[in-house]
Amino acid sequence: MSAPAMVDIKAVHKSFGSLEVLRGIDLEVRAGEVTVVLGPSGSGKSTLLRTINHLEKVDSGSVSVDGTLVGYRRSGDKLYELREREILKQRTHIGFVFQNFNLFPHLTVLDNITEAPVSALRRPRKDVTATARALLERVGLVDKADAYPRQLSGGQQQRVAIARALALEPKLLLFDEPTSALDPELVGEVLDVIKDLAHQGTTMIVVTHEIGFAREVADTVVFMDDGRIVEQGPPAEVLDRPHHARTKSFLSKVL
Amino acid sequence: MSSGTLDTLAASAAAPSGGPHPPDPDVPRIVPRRPVGQWAAAAVVLLLLALAVRSVVRNDAFRWDVVADYFLTDAVLRGLGLTLWLTGVVMVLGFALGTLLATMRLSANPVLRGVSSGYVWLFRSMPVLVQLLFWFNIGALYPTILGVRTVQLLGPAAIAVIGLTLHEAAYAAEVVRAGILSVEKGQLEAAQSLGLGPWRRLCRIVLPQAMRAIVPPAGNMLIGTLKGTSIVSVIAVNDLLYSVQLVYHRTYQVIPMLLVATLWYVAVTSVLGVGQHFVERHYARGTAGAR
């Protein structure tokens, strides 16, 4: 069966100055699937992820989420950039989890989670607070609601960041190396939360270096190198029987 | 921090049960060096201080009785009131304009950036005294503004507010800009990815974090402004300094009246220093107890 594409990336190019970091990316992610993006640093994986919620503007090509162009409006053969208010609205449907958590240090854990639903979606604070507590329960941190982020361990902060992204009830979750800034013994607790979300059918794209996680959770593994997608397919294929020499050499270094 | 205190308590509680180490004749006891130099330096400084205090107390020319007589007179208190009012208004307007200039300076729009840097360049280059005299004589350039005679429209107090605010804003702009730049870029990205609008991002996410870097220099500026307002006495605005000057022009008690003004400036500055401590503590929330 072929589910409709939740994310549809077509011929995306992006340069920073003279450095071309995305050299024509095409990628489809179906609803309910987990896509893990692997690749050496500098291969463009994070930039690709950031184009999906328009944190990074593309130079050419297009990104659609759930059938809607992100950041642009099509008229004839041209794409016109949307106004900021419309882009912000689109972003509320796309959760983003950062490598460095980027929790707001001056707000309590609870206020971190309720900020966006209250101010961006204009939901009543009472409902949002109840939802936020339920989300904290889900990531196992309900007793930390009134703590400030810096009083938490890295793993706990990242779990709060995931709860914060979930509070907007996004259609899609993007993870940018969610465990790379963590001490090794804290990686597991964060991956467990992400696995849990995957089993509940959340659509997500995860940029990571955790090969074990990819093998266990991914429906599709995408290997990127030098701004291109070199290889993609089910984990058993890409991780165990890679066709491309560059995939083989990367995997031999990280496994 | 709290766990550290607990550890210390636990250690001191545990020590008696273990008992002190029995003195070991083979291990020599440690005797700290005596800080003779420090004692000598302290003695010299204390002696000089005592001499200074003695000369102040024993010199009748200070006329502390006159200081006491005038310290709480209506004229002085009215002058103090005007100084406080002027300081408050100038700080609020200066920082409002300064924040606007800082956001212009950090915007993507090159025209706004240019105008903001030009403003800061011009008003930082101009001595505030020159500026006050300039505004005081603005009537020569524009005899009427909107049909009203400039001299009637802009009294000395209005000129003091305008001149000091424009000066203050140039410095406030740099303080606020440095504060905003001190906030991590990831904070703004997180706010954008959550769909927060530009105004919300500035007021709820960026400025509260920037305040930690803004408050200490702003406290300095507040104290500087409090004392700096004394410059308006040259355009006959009835502030604290001008009101004591009015008295000593009549009584010739110059030194005691200047002491009255000085004591008030010192008192207010001290209170502001205490206030700054609490404001800093407020904006440091979330940073204590960091792991």
Coordinates of C-alpha atoms in Angstrom, one line a residue:
Chain A
M1 CA 0.0 0.0 0.0
S2 CA 1.3 3.5 -0.6
A3 CA 0.3 6.1 1.9
P4 CA 0.3 9.8 0.8
A5 CA 3.6 11.7 1.1
M6 CA 3.8 13.7 4.3
V7 CA 7.0 15.3 3.1
D8 CA 7.9 15.9 -0.6
I9 CA 11.2 17.4 -1.3
K10 CA 11.9 18.2 -5.0
A11 CA 15.3 19.2 -6.5
V12 CA 16.4 21.3 -3.6
H13 CA 19.6 23.3 -4.0
K14 CA 21.2 25.4 -1.3
S15 CA 24.5 27.3 -1.1
F16 CA 26.2 29.2 1.6
G17 CA 28.3 31.7 -0.3
S18 CA 30.3 29.7 -2.8
L19 CA 29.8 26.5 -0.9
E20 CA 27.0 24.3 -2.3
V21 CA 25.7 22.3 0.6
L22 CA 22.6 20.8 -1.1
R23 CA 23.1 19.7 -4.7
G24 CA 19.7 18.6 -5.8
I25 CA 17.8 16.6 -3.1
D26 CA 14.7 14.6 -3.9
L27 CA 13.1 12.8 -1.0
E28 CA 9.6 11.5 -0.1
V29 CA 8.5 10.6 3.4
R30 CA 5.2 8.9 3.9
A31 CA 2.8 9.6 6.8
G32 CA 3.5 7.5 9.9
E33 CA 7.0 6.6 8.8
V34 CA 10.3 7.2 10.4
T35 CA 13.1 8.3 8.2
V36 CA 16.7 8.4 9.5
V37 CA 19.2 10.5 7.7
L38 CA 22.9 9.4 8.1
G39 CA 26.0 10.8 6.7
P40 CA 29.4 12.4 7.5
S41 CA 29.5 15.9 9.1
G42 CA 29.3 18.5 6.4
S43 CA 27.2 16.3 4.1
G44 CA 24.2 18.7 4.3
K45 CA 21.9 16.6 6.5
S46 CA 21.2 19.3 9.1
T47 CA 20.7 21.9 6.4
L48 CA 18.2 19.7 4.6
L49 CA 16.3 19.2 7.8
R50 CA 16.2 23.0 8.4
T51 CA 14.8 23.7 4.9
I52 CA 11.8 21.5 5.8
N53 CA 10.5 24.1 8.3
H54 CA 12.0 27.1 6.4
L55 CA 14.6 27.9 9.0
E56 CA 16.9 27.8 6.0
K57 CA 15.6 29.2 2.7
V58 CA 16.2 27.1 -0.4
D59 CA 17.9 28.5 -3.5
S60 CA 15.8 26.4 -5.9
G61 CA 13.5 23.4 -5.7
S62 CA 10.6 23.0 -3.3
V63 CA 9.6 21.4 0.0
S64 CA 6.0 20.4 0.7
V65 CA 4.6 19.1 4.0
D66 CA 1.2 17.4 3.9
G67 CA 0.5 18.7 0.4
T68 CA 1.3 22.3 1.1
L69 CA 4.4 24.2 -0.1
V70 CA 6.5 25.3 2.8
G71 CA 7.5 29.0 2.8
Y72 CA 6.2 29.7 -0.7
R73 CA 3.1 30.1 -2.7
R74 CA 3.0 28.9 -6.3
S75 CA 1.6 31.1 -9.0
G76 CA 2.2 30.0 -12.6
D77 CA 5.8 28.9 -12.9
K78 CA 7.0 31.0 -10.0
L79 CA 7.2 30.5 -6.2
Y80 CA 6.6 33.6 -4.2
E81 CA 7.9 33.7 -0.6
L82 CA 5.1 33.9 1.9
R83 CA 4.8 36.6 4.6
E84 CA 6.4 35.8 7.9
R85 CA 3.1 35.4 9.7
E86 CA 2.1 32.6 7.2
I87 CA 5.4 30.9 7.6
L88 CA 5.2 31.0 11.4
K89 CA 1.7 29.4 11.0
Q90 CA 3.2 26.6 8.9
R91 CA 5.9 26.0 11.4
T92 CA 3.4 25.3 14.1
H93 CA 2.6 22.1 12.2
I94 CA 6.2 21.0 12.1
G95 CA 8.0 20.2 15.4
F96 CA 11.7 20.7 15.5
V97 CA 14.1 19.3 18.1
F98 CA 17.6 20.8 18.2
Q99 CA 20.9 19.3 19.0
N100 CA 21.5 21.8 21.8
F101 CA 17.9 21.6 23.1
N102 CA 17.5 25.4 22.9
L103 CA 15.1 25.4 25.8
F104 CA 14.3 28.9 27.1
P105 CA 16.5 29.2 30.2
H106 CA 14.6 31.9 31.9
L107 CA 11.3 30.0 31.7
T108 CA 10.3 27.0 33.8
V109 CA 9.9 23.6 32.1
L110 CA 6.1 24.1 32.1
D111 CA 6.3 27.6 30.6
N112 CA 8.7 26.3 28.0
I113 CA 6.0 23.9 26.8
T114 CA 3.0 26.2 27.1
E115 CA 4.6 29.2 25.5
A116 CA 3.9 28.3 21.9
P117 CA 0.4 26.8 22.2
V118 CA -0.7 29.9 24.2
S119 CA 0.9 32.6 22.1
A120 CA 1.1 31.1 18.6
L121 CA -2.1 29.0 18.6
R122 CA -4.0 31.2 21.1
R123 CA -5.2 28.2 23.0
P124 CA -6.6 28.9 26.6
R125 CA -3.8 28.6 29.1
K126 CA -5.7 26.2 31.3
D127 CA -6.2 23.6 28.6
V128 CA -2.6 24.0 27.5
T129 CA -1.2 23.5 31.0
A130 CA -3.2 20.3 31.4
T131 CA -1.8 19.1 28.0
A132 CA 1.7 20.1 29.0
R133 CA 1.5 18.1 32.2
A134 CA 0.3 15.1 30.3
L135 CA 3.2 15.4 27.9
L136 CA 5.7 15.7 30.8
E137 CA 4.1 12.5 32.2
R138 CA 4.8 10.9 28.8
V139 CA 8.5 11.8 28.8
G140 CA 8.8 10.9 32.5
L141 CA 9.4 14.4 33.9
V142 CA 6.1 15.4 35.5
D143 CA 7.9 16.2 38.8
K144 CA 10.2 18.7 36.9
A145 CA 7.4 21.0 35.8
D146 CA 8.5 23.9 37.9
A147 CA 12.3 23.4 37.5
Y148 CA 14.4 25.7 35.3
P149 CA 16.1 24.0 32.3
R150 CA 19.6 24.4 33.7
Q151 CA 18.7 22.5 36.8
L152 CA 18.1 19.4 34.6
S153 CA 20.5 17.0 33.0
G154 CA 21.1 17.1 29.2
G155 CA 18.9 14.0 28.7
Q156 CA 16.1 15.5 30.7
Q157 CA 16.4 18.9 28.9
Q158 CA 16.1 17.1 25.5
R159 CA 13.0 15.2 26.7
V160 CA 11.5 18.6 27.7
A161 CA 12.4 19.9 24.2
I162 CA 10.5 16.9 22.7
A163 CA 7.5 17.6 24.9
R164 CA 7.7 21.3 23.9
A165 CA 7.6 20.3 20.2
L166 CA 4.7 17.9 20.8
A167 CA 2.6 20.5 22.5
L168 CA 1.8 22.0 19.1
E169 CA 0.4 18.7 18.0
P170 CA 2.6 18.7 14.9
K171 CA 2.0 16.6 11.8
L172 CA 5.7 16.0 11.5
L173 CA 8.6 15.9 13.9
L174 CA 12.2 16.8 12.8
F175 CA 15.1 15.8 15.0
D176 CA 18.5 17.4 14.4
E177 CA 21.1 15.1 16.0
P178 CA 19.0 14.9 19.2
T179 CA 21.6 12.9 21.2
S180 CA 24.9 14.4 19.9
A181 CA 25.2 16.9 22.8
L182 CA 24.6 14.3 25.5
D183 CA 26.8 12.3 27.7
P184 CA 26.9 8.7 26.6
E185 CA 24.9 7.4 29.6
L186 CA 22.0 9.8 28.8
V187 CA 21.6 8.9 25.1
G188 CA 19.3 5.9 25.9
E189 CA 16.6 7.8 27.7
V190 CA 16.2 10.3 24.8
L191 CA 16.2 7.5 22.2
D192 CA 13.6 5.6 24.2
V193 CA 11.2 8.6 24.0
I194 CA 11.8 8.9 20.3
K195 CA 11.2 5.2 19.8
D196 CA 8.0 5.4 21.8
L197 CA 6.8 8.2 19.4
A198 CA 7.7 6.1 16.4
H199 CA 5.7 3.2 17.7
Q200 CA 2.7 5.5 18.0
G201 CA 2.9 6.3 14.3
T202 CA 4.4 9.8 14.5
T203 CA 5.9 10.9 11.2
M204 CA 9.5 11.9 11.7
I205 CA 12.8 12.6 10.2
V206 CA 15.8 12.0 12.4
V207 CA 19.3 13.2 11.6
T208 CA 21.6 11.1 13.8
H209 CA 24.8 9.2 14.2
E210 CA 23.1 6.4 16.1
I211 CA 23.3 3.4 13.7
G212 CA 21.7 1.1 16.2
F213 CA 18.7 3.4 16.5
A214 CA 18.4 3.6 12.8
R215 CA 18.4 -0.2 12.5
E216 CA 15.8 -0.6 15.1
V217 CA 13.3 2.2 14.4
A218 CA 13.7 3.5 10.9
D219 CA 11.4 2.6 8.0
T220 CA 13.8 4.2 5.6
V221 CA 17.4 5.1 6.0
V222 CA 18.8 7.8 3.8
F223 CA 22.6 8.2 3.4
M224 CA 23.8 11.6 2.4
D225 CA 27.3 12.7 1.3
D226 CA 28.5 15.9 -0.2
G227 CA 25.1 17.5 -0.6
R228 CA 23.5 14.5 -2.3
I229 CA 21.5 11.5 -1.3
V230 CA 23.7 8.6 -2.1
E231 CA 21.5 5.8 -1.2
Q232 CA 18.2 5.2 0.5
G233 CA 16.0 2.2 1.5
P234 CA 15.0 0.0 4.4
P235 CA 17.7 -0.3 7.1
A236 CA 18.3 -4.0 6.4
E237 CA 19.3 -3.0 2.9
V238 CA 21.2 0.3 3.4
L239 CA 23.0 -0.7 6.6
D240 CA 23.7 -4.3 5.9
R241 CA 24.0 -4.6 2.2
P242 CA 25.0 -1.1 1.0
H243 CA 25.5 -0.7 -2.7
H244 CA 27.5 2.4 -2.8
A245 CA 31.2 2.6 -2.0
R246 CA 30.8 5.8 0.0
T247 CA 28.1 4.2 2.2
K248 CA 30.2 1.2 2.8
S249 CA 33.2 3.3 3.8
F250 CA 31.1 5.5 6.1
L251 CA 29.5 2.5 7.8
S252 CA 32.8 0.7 8.3
K253 CA 34.0 3.8 10.2
V254 CA 31.1 4.2 12.5
L255 CA 30.0 0.6 13.2
Chain B
M1 CA 25.0 24.5 45.8
S2 CA 22.6 23.2 48.4
S3 CA 23.9 19.6 48.0
G4 CA 27.5 21.0 48.7
T5 CA 26.2 22.5 52.0
L6 CA 24.7 19.2 52.9
D7 CA 27.9 17.4 52.2
T8 CA 29.8 19.8 54.4
L9 CA 27.2 19.3 57.2
A10 CA 27.4 15.5 56.8
A11 CA 31.2 15.6 56.9
S12 CA 31.3 17.8 60.1
A13 CA 28.7 15.6 61.7
A14 CA 30.7 12.4 60.9
A15 CA 34.0 13.8 62.1
P16 CA 33.5 13.5 65.9
S17 CA 32.4 9.8 65.6
G18 CA 35.6 9.0 63.8
G19 CA 37.6 11.0 66.4
P20 CA 40.5 13.3 65.7
H21 CA 43.7 11.8 64.3
P22 CA 46.1 11.0 67.2
P23 CA 49.2 13.3 66.9
D24 CA 52.0 11.5 65.1
P25 CA 55.4 12.5 66.4
D26 CA 57.0 11.7 63.1
V27 CA 54.8 14.0 61.1
P28 CA 55.7 17.7 61.5
R29 CA 52.9 20.2 62.3
I30 CA 52.2 22.9 59.7
V31 CA 52.5 26.6 60.8
P32 CA 51.1 29.2 58.3
R33 CA 53.3 32.2 57.5
R34 CA 52.4 35.4 59.3
P35 CA 51.1 38.1 56.9
V36 CA 53.2 40.8 58.5
G37 CA 53.2 42.9 55.3
Q38 CA 49.4 42.9 55.2
W39 CA 49.1 44.0 58.8
A40 CA 51.6 46.9 58.1
A41 CA 49.7 48.0 55.0
A42 CA 46.4 47.9 56.9
A43 CA 47.9 50.0 59.8
V44 CA 49.2 52.7 57.4
V45 CA 45.9 53.0 55.5
L46 CA 43.9 53.1 58.8
L47 CA 46.2 55.9 60.1
L48 CA 45.8 58.0 57.0
L49 CA 42.0 57.5 57.1
A50 CA 41.9 58.6 60.7
L51 CA 43.9 61.7 60.0
A52 CA 41.5 62.6 57.1
V53 CA 38.4 62.1 59.2
R54 CA 39.9 64.1 62.1
S55 CA 40.7 67.0 59.8
V56 CA 37.1 67.0 58.4
V57 CA 35.6 66.9 61.9
R58 CA 37.9 69.4 63.5
N59 CA 37.7 72.0 60.7
D60 CA 34.9 74.4 61.5
A61 CA 34.9 75.8 58.0
F62 CA 32.9 72.8 56.9
R63 CA 30.0 74.3 58.9
W64 CA 28.2 71.0 59.5
D65 CA 25.6 73.0 61.4
V66 CA 24.6 74.8 58.2
V67 CA 24.5 71.5 56.3
A68 CA 22.1 70.1 58.9
D69 CA 20.0 73.3 58.8
Y70 CA 19.5 73.2 55.0
F71 CA 19.5 69.4 54.4
L72 CA 15.7 69.0 54.6
T73 CA 14.6 72.5 53.6
D74 CA 11.8 72.8 51.0
A75 CA 14.0 74.4 48.4
V76 CA 16.5 71.5 48.6
L77 CA 13.9 68.8 48.6
R78 CA 12.1 70.4 45.6
G79 CA 15.4 70.4 43.8
L80 CA 16.0 66.8 44.8
G81 CA 12.5 65.9 43.5
L82 CA 13.2 67.5 40.2
T83 CA 16.5 65.7 39.9
L84 CA 14.8 62.3 40.6
W85 CA 12.0 63.1 38.2
L86 CA 14.4 64.1 35.4
T87 CA 16.6 61.0 36.0
G88 CA 13.5 58.8 35.8
V89 CA 12.1 60.4 32.7
V90 CA 15.4 60.5 30.9
M91 CA 16.2 56.8 31.7
V92 CA 12.7 55.6 30.5
L93 CA 12.6 57.7 27.4
G94 CA 16.4 57.1 26.7
F95 CA 16.1 53.3 27.0
A96 CA 12.8 53.2 25.0
L97 CA 14.5 55.1 22.1
G98 CA 17.7 53.1 22.7
T99 CA 15.9 49.8 22.3
L100 CA 14.3 51.0 19.1
L101 CA 17.7 52.1 17.8
A102 CA 19.2 48.7 18.9
T103 CA 16.6 46.7 17.0
M104 CA 17.0 49.0 14.0
R105 CA 20.8 48.4 14.1
L106 CA 20.2 44.6 14.2
S107 CA 17.6 44.5 11.5
A108 CA 18.2 43.2 8.0
N109 CA 17.2 46.6 6.5
P110 CA 20.4 48.5 5.5
V111 CA 18.7 51.9 5.7
L112 CA 17.5 51.3 9.2
R113 CA 20.9 50.0 10.2
G114 CA 22.6 53.0 8.7
V115 CA 20.3 55.6 10.3
S116 CA 20.8 53.9 13.7
S117 CA 24.6 53.8 13.5
G118 CA 24.6 57.5 12.3
Y119 CA 22.5 58.5 15.3
V120 CA 24.7 56.7 17.7
W121 CA 27.8 58.2 16.1
L122 CA 26.5 61.8 16.1
F123 CA 25.1 61.9 19.7
R124 CA 28.0 60.0 21.2
S125 CA 30.3 62.5 19.6
M126 CA 28.5 65.6 21.0
P127 CA 29.2 66.7 24.6
V128 CA 25.9 66.8 26.4
L129 CA 26.6 70.4 27.6
V130 CA 27.0 71.5 24.0
Q131 CA 23.8 69.8 23.1
L132 CA 21.9 71.4 25.9
L133 CA 23.1 74.9 24.9
F134 CA 22.2 74.1 21.3
W135 CA 18.6 73.1 22.2
F136 CA 18.5 76.1 24.5
N137 CA 19.1 78.3 21.4
I138 CA 17.0 76.3 18.9
G139 CA 14.7 79.3 18.7
A140 CA 17.4 81.0 16.6
L141 CA 17.0 78.3 14.0
Y142 CA 13.2 77.7 14.2
P143 CA 11.6 80.8 15.7
T144 CA 8.2 79.1 15.6
I145 CA 7.2 75.4 15.7
L146 CA 3.7 74.6 14.3
G147 CA 2.7 78.2 14.7
V148 CA 3.8 78.5 18.4
R149 CA 6.8 80.5 19.5
T150 CA 9.6 78.1 20.2
V151 CA 10.6 79.9 23.4
Q152 CA 7.2 79.3 24.8
L153 CA 6.9 75.8 23.6
L154 CA 10.2 74.6 24.9
G155 CA 10.9 75.7 28.5
P156 CA 14.2 74.8 30.2
A157 CA 12.8 71.6 31.7
A158 CA 11.6 70.4 28.3
I159 CA 15.0 71.2 26.8
A160 CA 16.7 69.3 29.7
V161 CA 14.5 66.2 28.9
I162 CA 15.1 66.4 25.2
G163 CA 18.9 67.0 25.4
L164 CA 19.6 64.4 28.1
T165 CA 17.3 61.8 26.4
L166 CA 18.9 62.0 23.0
H167 CA 22.3 61.7 24.6
E168 CA 21.2 58.8 26.8
A169 CA 19.6 57.0 23.9
A170 CA 22.8 56.8 22.0
Y171 CA 24.5 55.0 24.9
A172 CA 21.4 52.9 25.8
A173 CA 21.3 51.7 22.1
E174 CA 24.8 50.2 22.5
V175 CA 24.0 48.6 25.8
V176 CA 20.8 47.0 24.5
R177 CA 22.5 45.9 21.3
A178 CA 25.3 44.2 23.3
G179 CA 22.6 42.6 25.5
I180 CA 20.6 41.2 22.5
L181 CA 23.8 39.9 20.9
S182 CA 24.6 38.1 24.1
V183 CA 21.6 35.9 23.6
E184 CA 22.4 32.6 21.9
K185 CA 21.3 32.3 18.2
G186 CA 19.6 29.0 19.0
Q187 CA 17.1 30.8 21.2
L188 CA 15.8 32.8 18.3
E189 CA 15.7 29.7 16.1
A190 CA 13.8 27.7 18.7
A191 CA 11.2 30.6 19.0
Q192 CA 10.9 30.8 15.2
S193 CA 10.5 27.0 14.9
L194 CA 7.7 27.2 17.5
G195 CA 5.8 29.8 15.4
L196 CA 6.3 32.8 17.8
G197 CA 5.8 36.1 16.1
P198 CA 8.6 38.8 16.0
W199 CA 7.2 40.9 18.8
R200 CA 6.7 37.9 21.1
R201 CA 10.2 36.7 20.3
L202 CA 11.7 40.0 21.2
C203 CA 9.7 40.7 24.4
R204 CA 9.3 37.2 25.8
I205 CA 12.4 35.3 24.6
V206 CA 15.2 37.7 23.7
L207 CA 14.9 40.8 25.9
P208 CA 14.4 38.9 29.2
Q209 CA 17.6 37.0 28.5
A210 CA 19.4 40.1 27.3
M211 CA 18.6 41.8 30.6
R212 CA 21.3 39.9 32.4
A213 CA 23.8 41.6 30.2
I214 CA 21.9 44.9 30.1
V215 CA 21.3 45.5 33.8
P216 CA 24.9 46.0 35.1
P217 CA 25.8 48.7 32.5
A218 CA 22.3 50.2 32.7
G219 CA 22.8 50.5 36.5
N220 CA 26.0 52.4 35.8
M221 CA 24.2 54.6 33.3
L222 CA 21.4 55.3 35.8
I223 CA 23.9 56.5 38.4
G224 CA 25.7 58.4 35.8
T225 CA 22.5 60.0 34.7
L226 CA 21.5 60.9 38.2
K227 CA 24.7 62.9 38.7
G228 CA 24.8 64.0 35.0
T229 CA 21.4 65.8 35.4
S230 CA 23.3 68.4 37.5
I231 CA 24.5 69.8 34.2
V232 CA 21.0 71.2 33.6
S233 CA 21.8 73.8 36.2
V234 CA 23.6 75.8 33.4
I235 CA 20.2 76.3 31.7
A236 CA 18.6 77.4 35.0
V237 CA 16.6 74.2 35.6
N238 CA 15.8 74.0 39.3
D239 CA 17.5 70.7 40.1
L240 CA 19.3 69.7 43.2
L241 CA 22.6 71.4 42.3
Y242 CA 20.8 74.6 41.1
S243 CA 18.7 74.8 44.2
V244 CA 21.7 74.7 46.5
Q245 CA 23.5 77.2 44.2
L246 CA 20.5 79.6 44.7
V247 CA 21.0 79.3 48.4
Y248 CA 24.7 79.9 48.4
H249 CA 24.5 82.8 46.0
R250 CA 22.4 84.4 48.7
T251 CA 24.2 83.2 51.9
Y252 CA 27.8 82.7 50.6
Q253 CA 27.8 79.3 52.4
V254 CA 29.3 77.6 49.3
I255 CA 31.0 74.5 50.9
P256 CA 28.2 73.5 53.3
M257 CA 25.6 73.8 50.5
L258 CA 27.7 71.7 48.1
L259 CA 27.9 69.2 50.9
V260 CA 24.1 69.1 51.2
A261 CA 23.9 68.3 47.4
T262 CA 26.8 65.7 47.7
L263 CA 25.1 63.9 50.6
W264 CA 21.9 63.6 48.7
Y265 CA 23.6 62.3 45.5
V266 CA 25.5 59.8 47.7
A267 CA 22.3 58.7 49.5
V268 CA 20.3 58.2 46.3
T269 CA 23.1 56.4 44.5
S270 CA 23.4 54.0 47.5
V271 CA 19.7 53.2 47.3
L272 CA 19.9 52.6 43.6
G273 CA 22.9 50.3 44.1
V274 CA 20.8 48.2 46.4
G275 CA 17.9 48.2 43.9
Q276 CA 20.2 47.1 41.2
H277 CA 21.3 44.0 43.2
F278 CA 17.6 42.9 43.4
V279 CA 17.0 43.5 39.7
E280 CA 20.1 41.5 38.8
R281 CA 18.9 38.7 41.0
H282 CA 15.5 38.7 39.3
Y283 CA 17.0 38.3 35.8
A284 CA 19.4 35.7 37.0
R285 CA 16.6 33.3 37.7
G286 CA 17.0 30.0 35.9
T287 CA 20.8 30.3 36.0
A288 CA 21.3 29.4 39.7
G289 CA 21.8 25.8 40.5
A290 CA 23.1 25.0 37.1
R291 CA 24.6 21.6 36.6

